């Protein structure tokens, strides 16, 4: 139980500025990158007017850069996908902003609904596809910035029904 005398003994931390961490200008941890993705996703005015759709390929736009990271906005028409790939030395965060995407890995398929958020480590291999009848939009943060995206021969993707994911952090990318 806390009393006024406890506060007098411990002191008010706000009165001891040298103990406070200065706020970071840019994210540096996985949690901070996931938080940046949630912040950008929530600010529709920042990205919604930029979205374009391309009937021949996935559309993408670099939304922002910072020291050692990039933020990308992607759109996906029905049937568009990445092919099986990894992200080289980059880690990242994928957040579905609109629609639904399906991720295929060696473990099977997982549906990612709007609001789903996944994180991935370097070397994580997967394929992301819009296998619905509606367009989708996603946000991708890569750290360090994406310098390579090695493609892999298509393994047998699971034909199992994808399980929907709504709000989750896990191991993925796009």
Coordinates of C-alpha atoms in Angstrom, one line a residue:
X1 CA 0.0 0.0 0.0
X2 CA 1.3 3.4 -1.0
X3 CA 1.1 6.4 1.3
X4 CA 2.2 10.1 1.0
X5 CA 5.3 9.2 3.0
X6 CA 6.2 6.6 0.3
X7 CA 6.2 9.4 -2.3
X8 CA 8.3 11.6 -0.1
X9 CA 10.9 8.8 0.4
X10 CA 11.0 7.9 -3.3
X11 CA 10.5 11.4 -4.7
X12 CA 8.6 12.4 -7.8
X13 CA 10.3 10.9 -10.9
X14 CA 9.2 13.8 -13.0
X15 CA 11.3 16.0 -10.7
X16 CA 14.4 14.0 -11.6
X17 CA 14.8 14.7 -15.3
X18 CA 18.1 12.8 -15.6
X19 CA 16.2 9.5 -14.8
X20 CA 13.8 10.0 -17.7
X21 CA 14.5 8.5 -21.1
X22 CA 14.3 11.1 -23.9
X23 CA 11.7 10.2 -26.5
X24 CA 13.1 8.6 -29.6
X25 CA 12.7 10.4 -32.9
X26 CA 12.7 7.1 -34.8
X27 CA 11.8 3.5 -33.8
X28 CA 14.6 1.2 -32.8
X29 CA 12.8 -2.0 -31.5
X30 CA 10.4 -4.5 -33.0
X31 CA 7.7 -3.1 -30.7
X32 CA 8.4 0.4 -31.8
X33 CA 8.2 -0.5 -35.5
X34 CA 4.9 -2.3 -34.8
X35 CA 3.7 0.8 -33.0
X36 CA 4.7 3.0 -36.0
X37 CA 2.8 0.7 -38.3
X38 CA -0.3 1.0 -36.1
X39 CA 0.1 4.8 -36.0
X40 CA 0.4 5.1 -39.7
X41 CA -2.5 2.6 -40.3
X42 CA -4.8 4.7 -38.0
X43 CA -4.0 7.9 -39.9
X44 CA -5.9 7.2 -43.1
X45 CA -5.5 10.8 -44.3
X46 CA -1.8 10.1 -44.5
X47 CA -2.0 7.2 -47.0
X48 CA -5.6 6.7 -48.4
X49 CA -5.3 9.4 -51.1
X50 CA -2.0 7.7 -52.4
X51 CA -3.5 4.3 -53.1
X52 CA -3.5 3.2 -56.7
X53 CA -4.4 -0.1 -58.3
X54 CA -2.5 -1.6 -61.2
X55 CA -4.2 -4.5 -63.2
X56 CA -0.8 -5.9 -64.2
X57 CA 1.1 -6.0 -61.0
X58 CA 1.0 -5.1 -57.3
X59 CA 1.3 -1.3 -56.9
X60 CA 3.6 0.1 -54.2
X61 CA 4.7 3.5 -53.0
X62 CA 7.4 4.3 -50.5
X63 CA 5.6 6.3 -47.9
X64 CA 8.4 7.2 -45.6
X65 CA 12.1 6.5 -44.7
X66 CA 14.0 7.0 -41.5
X67 CA 17.5 6.0 -40.4
X68 CA 17.7 2.3 -41.3
X69 CA 14.1 1.7 -42.2
X70 CA 11.5 2.2 -45.0
X71 CA 7.7 2.3 -44.9
X72 CA 5.9 1.0 -48.0
X73 CA 2.2 1.2 -49.0
X74 CA 1.0 -1.7 -51.3
X75 CA -2.2 -2.4 -53.1
X76 CA -3.4 -5.8 -54.2
X77 CA -6.1 -6.6 -56.8
X78 CA -7.7 -10.0 -56.7
X79 CA -5.2 -12.7 -57.8
X80 CA -2.1 -10.6 -57.2
X81 CA 0.7 -12.0 -55.1
X82 CA 4.3 -12.0 -54.3
X83 CA 5.6 -15.4 -55.2
X84 CA 7.5 -17.4 -52.6
X85 CA 10.3 -15.1 -51.2
X86 CA 12.2 -13.9 -48.2
X87 CA 13.5 -10.4 -47.3
X88 CA 17.2 -11.0 -47.2
X89 CA 18.8 -9.3 -44.1
X90 CA 15.7 -7.2 -43.4
X91 CA 13.1 -7.7 -40.6
X92 CA 9.8 -6.1 -40.8
X93 CA 6.1 -5.6 -40.0
X94 CA 3.2 -6.2 -42.3
X95 CA -0.2 -4.6 -41.5
X96 CA -3.3 -5.2 -43.5
X97 CA -5.1 -1.8 -43.9
X98 CA -8.1 -2.9 -46.1
X99 CA -9.4 -6.1 -47.5
X100 CA -7.8 -9.5 -46.8
X101 CA -4.6 -11.2 -47.8
X102 CA -3.5 -14.8 -47.4
X103 CA 0.0 -15.8 -46.3
X104 CA 1.3 -19.2 -47.4
X105 CA 4.2 -20.8 -45.5
X106 CA 5.5 -24.3 -45.0
X107 CA 3.0 -24.5 -42.1
X108 CA 0.0 -23.8 -44.3
X109 CA -2.2 -20.8 -45.1
X110 CA -3.3 -18.0 -42.9
X111 CA -5.9 -15.3 -43.8
X112 CA -4.9 -11.8 -42.7
X113 CA -8.0 -9.5 -42.3
X114 CA -7.9 -5.7 -42.1
X115 CA -6.2 -4.8 -38.9
X116 CA -4.0 -7.9 -38.7
X117 CA -0.4 -7.2 -38.0
X118 CA 2.5 -9.6 -38.4
X119 CA 6.3 -9.3 -37.8
X120 CA 9.0 -11.3 -39.5
X121 CA 12.7 -11.9 -39.1
X122 CA 15.4 -12.0 -41.7
X123 CA 15.2 -15.2 -43.9
X124 CA 11.5 -15.8 -43.2
X125 CA 10.1 -17.4 -46.4
X126 CA 6.5 -17.0 -47.4
X127 CA 4.1 -16.0 -50.2
X128 CA 1.4 -13.4 -49.8
X129 CA -1.6 -13.3 -52.1
X130 CA -5.0 -11.6 -52.5
X131 CA -7.2 -14.6 -53.1
X132 CA -10.4 -12.8 -52.5
X133 CA -12.7 -11.0 -55.0
X134 CA -12.0 -7.5 -53.4
X135 CA -8.9 -5.2 -53.5
X136 CA -6.6 -5.1 -50.5
X137 CA -4.1 -2.5 -49.1
X138 CA -1.2 -3.2 -46.8
X139 CA 1.6 -1.4 -45.0
X140 CA 5.1 -2.8 -44.8
X141 CA 8.0 -1.6 -42.7
X142 CA 11.4 -3.0 -43.4
X143 CA 14.4 -2.6 -41.1
X144 CA 17.0 -2.3 -42.3
X145 CA 15.5 -1.0 -45.6
X146 CA 14.7 -3.7 -48.1
X147 CA 17.8 -4.3 -50.3
X148 CA 16.9 -7.7 -51.6
X149 CA 13.9 -10.1 -52.0
X150 CA 15.2 -13.5 -53.0
X151 CA 12.6 -15.6 -54.7
X152 CA 12.3 -19.3 -53.9
X153 CA 11.0 -22.2 -55.9
X154 CA 7.3 -22.7 -55.2
X155 CA 6.9 -25.4 -52.5
X156 CA 3.6 -27.1 -52.4
X157 CA 1.4 -24.5 -50.8
X158 CA -1.2 -25.8 -48.4
X159 CA -4.6 -26.0 -50.0
X160 CA -6.1 -26.0 -46.5
X161 CA -8.6 -23.3 -45.7
X162 CA -6.8 -20.2 -44.4
X163 CA -7.7 -19.3 -40.8
X164 CA -8.6 -15.6 -40.4
X165 CA -6.3 -13.4 -38.3
X166 CA -7.7 -10.1 -37.1
X167 CA -5.2 -8.4 -34.7
X168 CA -2.1 -10.4 -34.1
X169 CA 1.7 -10.0 -34.0
X170 CA 3.6 -13.0 -35.3
X171 CA 6.2 -14.0 -37.9
X172 CA 5.4 -12.7 -41.4
X173 CA 6.0 -10.1 -44.1
X174 CA 5.0 -9.2 -47.5

